[in-house]
Coordinates of C-alpha atoms and ligand atoms in Angstrom, one line a residue:
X261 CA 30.8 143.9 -123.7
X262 CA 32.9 140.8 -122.5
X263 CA 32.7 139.1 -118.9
X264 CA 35.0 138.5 -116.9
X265 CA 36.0 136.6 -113.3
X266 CA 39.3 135.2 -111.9
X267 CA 40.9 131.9 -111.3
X268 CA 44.1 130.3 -110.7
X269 CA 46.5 128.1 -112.1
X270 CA 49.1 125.7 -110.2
X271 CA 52.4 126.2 -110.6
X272 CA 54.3 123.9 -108.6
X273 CA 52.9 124.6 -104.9
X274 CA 52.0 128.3 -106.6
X275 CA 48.9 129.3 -107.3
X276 CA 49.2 132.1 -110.2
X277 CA 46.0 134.6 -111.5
X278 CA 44.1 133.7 -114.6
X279 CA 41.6 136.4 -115.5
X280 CA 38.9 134.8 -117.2
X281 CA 37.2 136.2 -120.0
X282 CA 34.1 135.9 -122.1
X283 CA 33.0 137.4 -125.1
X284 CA 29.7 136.3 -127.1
X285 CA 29.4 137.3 -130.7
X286 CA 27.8 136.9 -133.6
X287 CA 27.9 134.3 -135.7
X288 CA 25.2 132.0 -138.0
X289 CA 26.6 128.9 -135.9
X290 CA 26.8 128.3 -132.1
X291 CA 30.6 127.9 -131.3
X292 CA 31.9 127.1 -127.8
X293 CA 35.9 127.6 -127.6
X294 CA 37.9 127.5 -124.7
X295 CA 41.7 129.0 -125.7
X296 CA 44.7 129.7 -123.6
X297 CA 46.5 126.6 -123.6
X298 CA 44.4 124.8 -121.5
X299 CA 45.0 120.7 -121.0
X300 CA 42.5 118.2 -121.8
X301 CA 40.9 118.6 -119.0
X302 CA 40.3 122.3 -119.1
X303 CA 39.0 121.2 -122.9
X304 CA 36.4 119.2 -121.2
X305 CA 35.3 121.8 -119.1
X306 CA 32.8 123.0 -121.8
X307 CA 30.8 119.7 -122.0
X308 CA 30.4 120.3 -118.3
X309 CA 29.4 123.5 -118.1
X310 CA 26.9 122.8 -121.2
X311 CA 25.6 119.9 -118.8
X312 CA 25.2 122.3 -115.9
X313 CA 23.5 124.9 -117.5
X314 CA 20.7 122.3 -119.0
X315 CA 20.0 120.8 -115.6
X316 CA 19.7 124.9 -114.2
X317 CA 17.5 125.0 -117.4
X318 CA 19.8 127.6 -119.3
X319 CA 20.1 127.0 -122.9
X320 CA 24.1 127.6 -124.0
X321 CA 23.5 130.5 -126.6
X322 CA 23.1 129.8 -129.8
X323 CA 26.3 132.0 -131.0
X324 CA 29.8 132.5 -130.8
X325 CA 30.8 132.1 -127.1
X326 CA 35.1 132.5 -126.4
X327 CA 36.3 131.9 -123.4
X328 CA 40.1 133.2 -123.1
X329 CA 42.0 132.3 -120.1
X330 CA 44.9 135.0 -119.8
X331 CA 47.7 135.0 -120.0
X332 CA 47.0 133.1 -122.7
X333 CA 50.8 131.6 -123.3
X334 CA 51.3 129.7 -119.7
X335 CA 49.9 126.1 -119.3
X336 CA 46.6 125.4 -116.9
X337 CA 46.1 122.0 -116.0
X338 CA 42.6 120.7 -113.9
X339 CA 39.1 120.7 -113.8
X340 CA 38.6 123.5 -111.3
X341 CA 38.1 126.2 -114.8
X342 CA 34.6 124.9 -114.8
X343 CA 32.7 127.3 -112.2
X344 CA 35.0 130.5 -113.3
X345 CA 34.3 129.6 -116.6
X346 CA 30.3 129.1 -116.2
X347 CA 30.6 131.9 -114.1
X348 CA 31.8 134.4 -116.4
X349 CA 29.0 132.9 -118.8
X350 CA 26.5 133.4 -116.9
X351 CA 27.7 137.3 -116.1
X352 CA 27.8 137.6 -119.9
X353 CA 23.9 136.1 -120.1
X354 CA 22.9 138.5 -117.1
X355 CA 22.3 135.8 -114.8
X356 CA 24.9 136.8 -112.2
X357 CA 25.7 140.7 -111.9
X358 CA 29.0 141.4 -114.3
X359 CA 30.5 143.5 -111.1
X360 CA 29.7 140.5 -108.9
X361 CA 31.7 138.7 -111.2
X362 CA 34.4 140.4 -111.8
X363 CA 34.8 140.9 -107.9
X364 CA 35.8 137.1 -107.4
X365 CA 38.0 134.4 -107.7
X366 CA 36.5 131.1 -108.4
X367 CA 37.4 127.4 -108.7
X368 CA 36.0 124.3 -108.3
X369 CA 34.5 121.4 -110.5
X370 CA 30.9 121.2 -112.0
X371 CA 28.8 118.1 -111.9
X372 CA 26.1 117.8 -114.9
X373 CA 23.6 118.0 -111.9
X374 CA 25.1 121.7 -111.6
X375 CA 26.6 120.5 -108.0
X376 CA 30.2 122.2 -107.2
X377 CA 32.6 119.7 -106.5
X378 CA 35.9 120.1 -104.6
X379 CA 39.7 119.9 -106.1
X380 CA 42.8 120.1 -105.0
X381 CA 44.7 123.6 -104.0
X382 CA 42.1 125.3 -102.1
X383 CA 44.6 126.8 -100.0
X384 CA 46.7 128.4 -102.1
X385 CA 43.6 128.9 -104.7
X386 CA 42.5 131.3 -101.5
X387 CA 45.7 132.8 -100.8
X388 CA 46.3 134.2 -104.3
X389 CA 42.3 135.4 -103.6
X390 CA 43.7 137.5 -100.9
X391 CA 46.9 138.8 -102.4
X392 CA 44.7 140.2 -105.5
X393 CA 42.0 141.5 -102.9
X394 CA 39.4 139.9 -104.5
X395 CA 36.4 137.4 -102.5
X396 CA 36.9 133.9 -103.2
X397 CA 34.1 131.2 -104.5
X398 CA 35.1 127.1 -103.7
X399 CA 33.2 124.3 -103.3
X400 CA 31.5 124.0 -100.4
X401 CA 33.4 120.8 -99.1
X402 CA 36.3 123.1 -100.1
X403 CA 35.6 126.2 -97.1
X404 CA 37.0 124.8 -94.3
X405 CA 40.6 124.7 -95.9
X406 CA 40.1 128.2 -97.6
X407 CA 39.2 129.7 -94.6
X408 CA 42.9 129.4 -93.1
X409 CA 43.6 131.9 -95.9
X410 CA 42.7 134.4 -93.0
X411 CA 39.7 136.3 -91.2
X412 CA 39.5 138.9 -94.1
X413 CA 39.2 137.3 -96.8
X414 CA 35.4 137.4 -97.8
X415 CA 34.1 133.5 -98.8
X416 CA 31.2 131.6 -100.1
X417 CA 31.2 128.1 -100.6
X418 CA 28.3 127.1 -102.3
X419 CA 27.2 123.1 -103.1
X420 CA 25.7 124.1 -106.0
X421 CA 25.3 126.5 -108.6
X422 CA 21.4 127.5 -108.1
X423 CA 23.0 128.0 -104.4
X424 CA 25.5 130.8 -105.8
X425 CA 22.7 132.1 -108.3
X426 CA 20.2 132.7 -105.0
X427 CA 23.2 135.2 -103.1
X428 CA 24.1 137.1 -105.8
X429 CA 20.0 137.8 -106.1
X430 CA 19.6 138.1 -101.9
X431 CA 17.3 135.0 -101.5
X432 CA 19.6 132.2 -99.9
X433 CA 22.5 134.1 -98.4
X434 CA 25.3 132.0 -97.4
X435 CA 27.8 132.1 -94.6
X436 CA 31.1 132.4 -94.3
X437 CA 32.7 129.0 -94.0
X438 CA 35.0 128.2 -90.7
X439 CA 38.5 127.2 -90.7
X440 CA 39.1 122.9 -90.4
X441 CA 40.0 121.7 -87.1
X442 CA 44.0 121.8 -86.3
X443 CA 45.5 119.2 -84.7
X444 CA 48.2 118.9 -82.7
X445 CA 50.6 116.1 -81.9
X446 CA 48.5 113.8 -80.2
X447 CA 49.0 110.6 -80.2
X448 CA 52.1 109.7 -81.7
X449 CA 54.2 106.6 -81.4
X450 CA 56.8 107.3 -78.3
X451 CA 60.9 106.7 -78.4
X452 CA 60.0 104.8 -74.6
X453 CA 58.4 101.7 -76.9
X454 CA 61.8 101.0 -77.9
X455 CA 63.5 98.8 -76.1
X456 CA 68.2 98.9 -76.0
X457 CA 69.2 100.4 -78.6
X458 CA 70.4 103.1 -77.0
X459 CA 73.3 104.7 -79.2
X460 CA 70.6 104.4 -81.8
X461 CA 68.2 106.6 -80.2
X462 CA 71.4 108.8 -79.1
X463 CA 71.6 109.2 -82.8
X464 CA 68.2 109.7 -83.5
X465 CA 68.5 112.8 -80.8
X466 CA 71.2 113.9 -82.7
X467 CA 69.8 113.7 -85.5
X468 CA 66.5 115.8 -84.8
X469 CA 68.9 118.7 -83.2
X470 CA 70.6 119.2 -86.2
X471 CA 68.7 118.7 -88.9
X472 CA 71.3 115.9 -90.0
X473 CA 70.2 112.9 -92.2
X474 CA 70.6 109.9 -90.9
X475 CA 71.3 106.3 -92.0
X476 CA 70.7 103.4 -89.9
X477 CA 71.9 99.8 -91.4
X478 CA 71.4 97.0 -89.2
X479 CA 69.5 93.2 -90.1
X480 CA 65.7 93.0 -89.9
X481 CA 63.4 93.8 -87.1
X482 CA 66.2 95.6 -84.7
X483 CA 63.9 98.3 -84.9
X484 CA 65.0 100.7 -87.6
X485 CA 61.4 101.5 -89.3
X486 CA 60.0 101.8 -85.4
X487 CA 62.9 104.6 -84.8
X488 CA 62.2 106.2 -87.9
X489 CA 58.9 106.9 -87.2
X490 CA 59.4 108.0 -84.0
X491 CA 61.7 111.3 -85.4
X492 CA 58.9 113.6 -86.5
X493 CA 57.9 113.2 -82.5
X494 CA 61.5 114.7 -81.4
X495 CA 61.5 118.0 -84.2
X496 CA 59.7 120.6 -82.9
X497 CA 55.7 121.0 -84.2
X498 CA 55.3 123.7 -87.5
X499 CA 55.4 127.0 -86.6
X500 CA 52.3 129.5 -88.2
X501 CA 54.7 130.3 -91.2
X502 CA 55.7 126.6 -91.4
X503 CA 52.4 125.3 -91.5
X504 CA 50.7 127.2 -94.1
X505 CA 53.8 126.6 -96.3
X506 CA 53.9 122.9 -95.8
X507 CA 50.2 122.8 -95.7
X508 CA 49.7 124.6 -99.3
X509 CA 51.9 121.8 -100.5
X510 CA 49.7 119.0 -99.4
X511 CA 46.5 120.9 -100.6
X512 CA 47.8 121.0 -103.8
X513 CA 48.5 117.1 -103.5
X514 CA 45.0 117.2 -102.5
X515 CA 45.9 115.3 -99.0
X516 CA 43.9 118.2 -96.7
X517 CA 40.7 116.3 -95.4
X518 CA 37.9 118.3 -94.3
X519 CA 40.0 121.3 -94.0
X520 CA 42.0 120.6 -91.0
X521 CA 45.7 121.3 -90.7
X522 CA 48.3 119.6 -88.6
X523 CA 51.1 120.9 -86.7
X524 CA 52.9 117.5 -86.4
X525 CA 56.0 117.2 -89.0
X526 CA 55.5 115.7 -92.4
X527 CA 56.5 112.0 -92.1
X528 CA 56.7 110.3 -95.8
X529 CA 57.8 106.8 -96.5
X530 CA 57.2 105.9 -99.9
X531 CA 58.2 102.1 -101.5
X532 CA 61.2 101.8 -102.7
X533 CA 59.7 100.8 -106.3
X534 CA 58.3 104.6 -106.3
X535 CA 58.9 106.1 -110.1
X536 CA 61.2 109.3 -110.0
X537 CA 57.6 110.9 -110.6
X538 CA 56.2 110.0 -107.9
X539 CA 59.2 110.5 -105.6
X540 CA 60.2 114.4 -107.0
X541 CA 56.7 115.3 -108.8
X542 CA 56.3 115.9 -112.4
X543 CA 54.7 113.8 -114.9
X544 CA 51.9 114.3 -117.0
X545 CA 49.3 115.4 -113.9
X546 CA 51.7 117.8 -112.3
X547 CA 51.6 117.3 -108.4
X548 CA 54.4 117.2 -105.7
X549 CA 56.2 114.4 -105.3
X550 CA 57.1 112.8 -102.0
X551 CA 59.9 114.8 -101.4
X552 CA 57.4 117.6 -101.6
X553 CA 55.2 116.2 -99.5
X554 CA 58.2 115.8 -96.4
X555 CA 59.0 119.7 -96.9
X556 CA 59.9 120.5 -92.9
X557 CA 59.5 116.9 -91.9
X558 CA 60.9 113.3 -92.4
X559 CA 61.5 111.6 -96.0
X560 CA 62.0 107.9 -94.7
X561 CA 63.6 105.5 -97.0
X562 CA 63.6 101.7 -96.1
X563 CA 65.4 99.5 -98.0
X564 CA 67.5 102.4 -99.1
X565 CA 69.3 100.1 -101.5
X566 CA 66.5 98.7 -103.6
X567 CA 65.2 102.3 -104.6
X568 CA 66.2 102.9 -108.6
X569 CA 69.4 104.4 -108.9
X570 CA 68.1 107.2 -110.7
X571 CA 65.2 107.9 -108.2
X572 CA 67.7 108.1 -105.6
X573 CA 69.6 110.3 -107.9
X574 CA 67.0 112.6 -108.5
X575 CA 66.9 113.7 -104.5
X576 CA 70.2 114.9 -104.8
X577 CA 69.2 118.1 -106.1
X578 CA 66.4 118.6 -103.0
X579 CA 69.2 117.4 -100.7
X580 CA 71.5 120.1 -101.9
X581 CA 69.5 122.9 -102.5
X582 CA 65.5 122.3 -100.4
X583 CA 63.9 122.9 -103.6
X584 CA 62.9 120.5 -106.8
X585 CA 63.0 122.4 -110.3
X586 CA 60.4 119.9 -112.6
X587 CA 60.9 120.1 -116.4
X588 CA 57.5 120.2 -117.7
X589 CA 56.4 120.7 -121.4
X590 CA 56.6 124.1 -121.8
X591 CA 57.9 125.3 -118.6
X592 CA 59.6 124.7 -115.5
X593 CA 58.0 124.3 -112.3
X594 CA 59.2 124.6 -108.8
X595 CA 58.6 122.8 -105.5
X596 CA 59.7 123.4 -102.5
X597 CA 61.9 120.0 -100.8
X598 CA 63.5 121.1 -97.1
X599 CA 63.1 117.3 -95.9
X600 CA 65.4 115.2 -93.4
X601 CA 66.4 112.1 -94.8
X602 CA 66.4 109.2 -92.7
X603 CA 67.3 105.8 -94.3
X604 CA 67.2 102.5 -93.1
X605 CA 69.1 98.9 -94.9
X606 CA 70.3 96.1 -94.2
X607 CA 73.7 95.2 -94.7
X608 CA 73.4 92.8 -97.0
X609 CA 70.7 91.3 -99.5
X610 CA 69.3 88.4 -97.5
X611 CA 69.3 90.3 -94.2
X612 CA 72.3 89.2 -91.6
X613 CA 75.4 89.8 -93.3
X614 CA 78.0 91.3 -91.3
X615 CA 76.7 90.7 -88.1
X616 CA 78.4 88.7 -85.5
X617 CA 77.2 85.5 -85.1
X618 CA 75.0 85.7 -88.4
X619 CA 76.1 84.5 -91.2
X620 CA 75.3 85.3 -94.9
X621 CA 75.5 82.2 -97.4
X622 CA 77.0 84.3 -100.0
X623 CA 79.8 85.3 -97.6
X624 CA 81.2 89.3 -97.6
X625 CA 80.7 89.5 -101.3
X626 CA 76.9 89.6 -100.5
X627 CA 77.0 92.7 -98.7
X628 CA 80.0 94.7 -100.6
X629 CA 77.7 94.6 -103.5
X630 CA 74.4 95.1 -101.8
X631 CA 76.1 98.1 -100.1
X632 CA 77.8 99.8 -103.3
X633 CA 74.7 99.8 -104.6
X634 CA 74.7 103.4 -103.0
X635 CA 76.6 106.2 -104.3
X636 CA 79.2 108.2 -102.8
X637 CA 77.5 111.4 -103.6
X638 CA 74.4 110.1 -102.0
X639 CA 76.4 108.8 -98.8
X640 CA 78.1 112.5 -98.5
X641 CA 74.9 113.9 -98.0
X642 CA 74.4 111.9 -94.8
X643 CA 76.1 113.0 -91.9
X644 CA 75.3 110.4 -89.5
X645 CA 75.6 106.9 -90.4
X646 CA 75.0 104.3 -87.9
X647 CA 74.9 100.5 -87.6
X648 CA 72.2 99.0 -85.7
X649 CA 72.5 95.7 -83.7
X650 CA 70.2 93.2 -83.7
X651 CA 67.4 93.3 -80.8
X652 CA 68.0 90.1 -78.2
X653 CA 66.0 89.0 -76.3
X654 CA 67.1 90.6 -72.8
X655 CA 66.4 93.9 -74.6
X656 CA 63.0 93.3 -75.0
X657 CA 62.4 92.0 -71.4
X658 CA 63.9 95.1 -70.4
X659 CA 61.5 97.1 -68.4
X660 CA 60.7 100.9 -70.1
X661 CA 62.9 103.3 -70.4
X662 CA 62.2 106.1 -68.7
X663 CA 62.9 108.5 -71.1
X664 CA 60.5 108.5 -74.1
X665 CA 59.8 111.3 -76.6
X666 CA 58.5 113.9 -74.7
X667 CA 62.2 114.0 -72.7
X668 CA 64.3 113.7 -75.5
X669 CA 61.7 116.8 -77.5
X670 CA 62.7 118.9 -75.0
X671 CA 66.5 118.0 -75.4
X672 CA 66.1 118.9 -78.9
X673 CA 64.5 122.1 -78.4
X674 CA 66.6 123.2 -76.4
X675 CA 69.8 122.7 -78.6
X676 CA 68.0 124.2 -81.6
X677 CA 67.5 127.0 -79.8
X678 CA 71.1 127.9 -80.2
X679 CA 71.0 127.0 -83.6
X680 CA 68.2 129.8 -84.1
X681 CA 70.7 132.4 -82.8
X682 CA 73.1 131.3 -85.3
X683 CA 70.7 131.7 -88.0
X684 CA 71.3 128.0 -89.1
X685 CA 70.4 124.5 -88.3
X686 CA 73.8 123.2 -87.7
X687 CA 72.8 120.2 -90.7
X688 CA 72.4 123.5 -93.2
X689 CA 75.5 125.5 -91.8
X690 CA 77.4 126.5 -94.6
X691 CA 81.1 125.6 -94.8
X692 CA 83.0 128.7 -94.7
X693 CA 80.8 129.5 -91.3
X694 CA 82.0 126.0 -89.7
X695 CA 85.6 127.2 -88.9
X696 CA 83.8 130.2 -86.7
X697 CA 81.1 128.6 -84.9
X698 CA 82.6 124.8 -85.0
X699 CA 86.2 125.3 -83.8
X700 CA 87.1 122.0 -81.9
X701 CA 89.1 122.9 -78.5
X702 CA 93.2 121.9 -78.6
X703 CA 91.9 118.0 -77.5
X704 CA 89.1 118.1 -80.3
X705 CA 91.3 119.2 -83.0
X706 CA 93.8 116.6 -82.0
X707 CA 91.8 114.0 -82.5
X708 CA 90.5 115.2 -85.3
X709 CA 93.6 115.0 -86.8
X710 CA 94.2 111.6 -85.5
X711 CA 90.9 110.3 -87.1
X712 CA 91.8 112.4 -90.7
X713 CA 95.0 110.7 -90.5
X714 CA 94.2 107.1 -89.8
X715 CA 90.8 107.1 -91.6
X716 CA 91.8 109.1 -94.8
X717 CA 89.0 111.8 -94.2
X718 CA 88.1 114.0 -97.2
X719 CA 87.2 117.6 -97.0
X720 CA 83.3 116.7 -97.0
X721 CA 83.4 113.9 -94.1
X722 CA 85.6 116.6 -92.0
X723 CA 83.1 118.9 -92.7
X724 CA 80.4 116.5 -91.4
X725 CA 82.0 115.4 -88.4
X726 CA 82.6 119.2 -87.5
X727 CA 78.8 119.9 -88.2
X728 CA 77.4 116.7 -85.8
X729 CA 80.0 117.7 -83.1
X730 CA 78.6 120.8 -83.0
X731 CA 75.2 119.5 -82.6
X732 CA 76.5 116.9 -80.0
X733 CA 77.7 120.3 -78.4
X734 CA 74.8 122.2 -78.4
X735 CA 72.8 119.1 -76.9
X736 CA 75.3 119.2 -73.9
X737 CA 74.9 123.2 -73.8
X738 CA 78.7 123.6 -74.5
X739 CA 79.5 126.1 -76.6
X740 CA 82.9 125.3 -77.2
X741 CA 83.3 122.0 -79.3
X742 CA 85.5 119.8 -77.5
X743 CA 87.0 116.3 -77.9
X744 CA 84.1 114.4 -76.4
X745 CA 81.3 116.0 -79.1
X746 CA 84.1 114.9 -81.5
X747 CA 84.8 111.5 -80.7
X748 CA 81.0 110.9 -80.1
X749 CA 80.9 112.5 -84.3
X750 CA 83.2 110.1 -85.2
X751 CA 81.8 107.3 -83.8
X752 CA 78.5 107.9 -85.8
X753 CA 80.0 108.4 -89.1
X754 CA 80.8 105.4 -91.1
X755 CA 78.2 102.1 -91.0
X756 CA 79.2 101.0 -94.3
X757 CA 82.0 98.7 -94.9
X758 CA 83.0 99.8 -98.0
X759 CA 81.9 103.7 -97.4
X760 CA 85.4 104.3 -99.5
X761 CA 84.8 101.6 -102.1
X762 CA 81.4 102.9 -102.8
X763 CA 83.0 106.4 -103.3
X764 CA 85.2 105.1 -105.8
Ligands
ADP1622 N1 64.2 97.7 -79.9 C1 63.0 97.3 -80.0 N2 62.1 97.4 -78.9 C2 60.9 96.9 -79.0 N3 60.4 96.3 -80.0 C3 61.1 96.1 -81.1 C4 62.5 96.6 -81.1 N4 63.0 96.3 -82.3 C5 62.0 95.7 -83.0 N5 60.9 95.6 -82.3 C6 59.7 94.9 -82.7 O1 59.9 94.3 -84.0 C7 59.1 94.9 -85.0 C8 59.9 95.1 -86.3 O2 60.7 96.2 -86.1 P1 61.1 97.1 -87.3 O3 61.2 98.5 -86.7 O4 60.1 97.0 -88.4 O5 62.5 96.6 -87.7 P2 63.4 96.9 -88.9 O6 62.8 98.1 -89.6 O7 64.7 97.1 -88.4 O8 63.3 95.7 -89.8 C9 58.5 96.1 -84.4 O9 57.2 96.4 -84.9 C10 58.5 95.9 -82.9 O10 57.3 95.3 -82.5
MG1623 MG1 61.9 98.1 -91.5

């Protein structure tokens, strides 16, 4: 009769069953096949476990030994089939009870010293352990992040494989692993180290209220990076739901280090020579790209103009929708892509243009075509688009504010909070909901129609300014929108000289 255990296989952030099975047969030669359209990878897997079994001092028998991973038609990818795989084997030799084996869900990577050796997705690996009701075997290095999977799921996290073999007899029992540390938002850089720019950090607020993207275009060192990476320290930390979800994205990326989880957002700033690959996941290793890994945080772009058209491109599907769909060789994968855009440029190639009292060699040429270089598309996804002055020097004698993060957090907690009742950031409220919940007062609409007038406003950039109004509302705790939250949307809605060029 055949063996059998269970493993998993990544799909995206998803971690799907594999049922492992193992049949020895008859046969004049010794054949080892692994089928079930495994990569290369999974291929190797038998050289390893052959290597494993000599250093336990098991000789691979000499006859036909199939190992079938079902269902056999989807694609596994990694080296974490070793220890199901050597598992099942060694239920099928009578080294391991076949019931013990059958009872769990393994992964992990073997060593040819027979040592168990962590990989990425522990935490989803574990969940899918627990949804199928079976105990889960990992690494050992792996148990601290498996244990988040939750108090009842049964664990062992053995270092080796002779550490495995001596539970299943009684002679080395081993104990159930703890969860990592989690950490909260300690020490993170504070809004009160930046110095003026005050409508800047006004938008910043804004910005972490609603939800809203946000691009900042200003020249060098007026503090746009240093803003940026002050956001994740406005948003609220992850809730419990929040923070399994984002963290069984970055297990998968294989980013969780010694198991412990963070409640602080997700801050990403990849180059701006980052392949589409590496900015949306995919490619021949399939992890999560960076807009993955900013699921409930920040994706910061710098230099938002030098990214590859197509890269930039290639987040417009995230931007609409919070999700990625990857195209992969025989399948299509999913990954989950909720992230707040924040970008940062400068107006024009070599830095100044545009400014008053700097001036660019190549004159407003220079920055027409530096700023065209973003589409209209892309630009309509952002609803707050600011410029930046430069820092002088009487800024940054200025004493500290006294406001820093922790005031403006609570600012932004408390205007989400209205949000929540509404069902919907205000940056995610859908369209047809906006005349209900965003209706300017007599004075707002007036305006309104002022600026739709004068500035040529399409349907999308209306839609926009309703949505930040209402934020700039809910941060006054006004539930009507009235012609102040308006004019303070308008003002934050067009940086780029030729916003209407660009679109054309
Ligand atoms: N408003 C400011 N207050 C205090 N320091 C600033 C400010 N703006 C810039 N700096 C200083 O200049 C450095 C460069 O700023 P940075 O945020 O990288 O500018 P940018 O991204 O706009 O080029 C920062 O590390 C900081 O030391
Ligand atoms: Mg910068």
């Amino acid at each position: 009769m055949a063996s059998r255990t269970f493993t998993v296989a990544f799909e995206g952030a998803e971690a799907r069953l594999v049922d492992v099975q193992v049949q020895l047969a008859g046969g004049a030669q010794p054949v080892f096949s692994v089928v079930g359209l495994g990569d290369k990878t999974v291929a190797e897997s038998r050289e390893r476990v052959r290597a494993a079994f000599s250093a336990l001092g098991l000789s691979m028998p000499s006859r036909r030994l199939i190992v079938n991973l079902a269902p056999a038609d989807r694609p596994k990818e990694g080296s974490h089939f070793d220890l199901p795989i050597a598992i099942a084997i060694l239920a099928e030799l009578g080294v391991v009870p076949k019931e013990m084996a059958e009872e769990h869900l393994a992964f992990g990577e073997l060593g040819v010293d027979a040592s168990i050796n962590p990989t990425p997705g522990a935490l989803p690996a574990a969940m899918a352990a627990s949804s199928a009701g079976r105990a889960l075997i990992c690494p050992e290095a792996s148990g601290p992040e498996a244990a988040w999977a939750g108090g009842d799921l049964a664990i062992l996290a053995p270092a080796t494989i002779i550490q495995l073999i001596n539970h299943f007899k009684g002679t080395q029992l081993l104990a159930r692993p703890v969860p990592g540390e989690l950490l909260d938002a300690a020490d993170q850089p504070d809004l009160r180290q930046v110095k003026g720019q005050e409508s800047a950090k006004r938008a910043l607020e804004i910005a972490a209220a609603g939800g809203h993207n946000l691009l900042m275009v200003g020249p060098p060192g007026s503090g746009k990076s240093m803003m940026a990476e002050r956001l994740p320290g406005l948003l609220p930390p992850l809730a419990a739901d929040e923070l399994l979800d984002v963290s069984m994205i970055h297990s998968v990326a294989g980013l969780i280090e010694r198991g412990s989880l963070t409640r602080h957002r997700p801050f990403r700033s990849p180059h701006h020579s980052a392949s589409m690959a590496a900015m949306v996941g995919g490619g021949t290793k399939a992890r999560p790209g960076e807009a993955s890994l900013a699921h409930r945080g920040v994706l910061f772009l710098d230099e938002l103009p030098e990214f590859h058209p197509q890269v930039l491109d290639s987040l417009r599907q995230p931007l609409e929708t919070g999700s990625i769909t990857v195209a992969r060789a025989n399948a299509h994968v999913n990954y989950p892509a909720r992230f707040q855009l924040i970008a940062a440029m400068n107006p024009c190639r070599c830095g100044g243009g545009g400014q008053d009292g700097v001036a660019c060699k190549r004159g407003p040429r220079c920055a027409i075509d530096y700023q065209a270089r973003i589409s209209g598309p892309m630009l309509d996804r952002i609803d707050l688009q600011i410029t930046v002055p430069p820092v002088t020097p009487a800024d940054l004698a200025l004493p500290a504010p006294r406001e820093g993060t922790t005031e403006a957090a609570a600012r932004v907690l408390a205007a989400r909070s209205a949000q929540l009742e509404r069902g919907f950031l205000n940056a995610q409220l859908p369209t047809d909901r906006l005349d209900h919940v965003a209706e300017p007062d007599r004075g707002g609409q007036e305006l309104l129609n002022q600026a739709a007038a004068m500035q040529g406003l399409t349907a999308r950039s209306y839609h926009r300014v309703l949505r930040v109004a209402r934020t700039v509302a809910d941060l006054d705790g006004c539930e009507p929108v009235r012609r102040v939250h308006i004019a303070e949307a308008l003002a934050c809605r067009r940086a780029l000289a030729n916003a209407a060029t660009a679109k054309a």
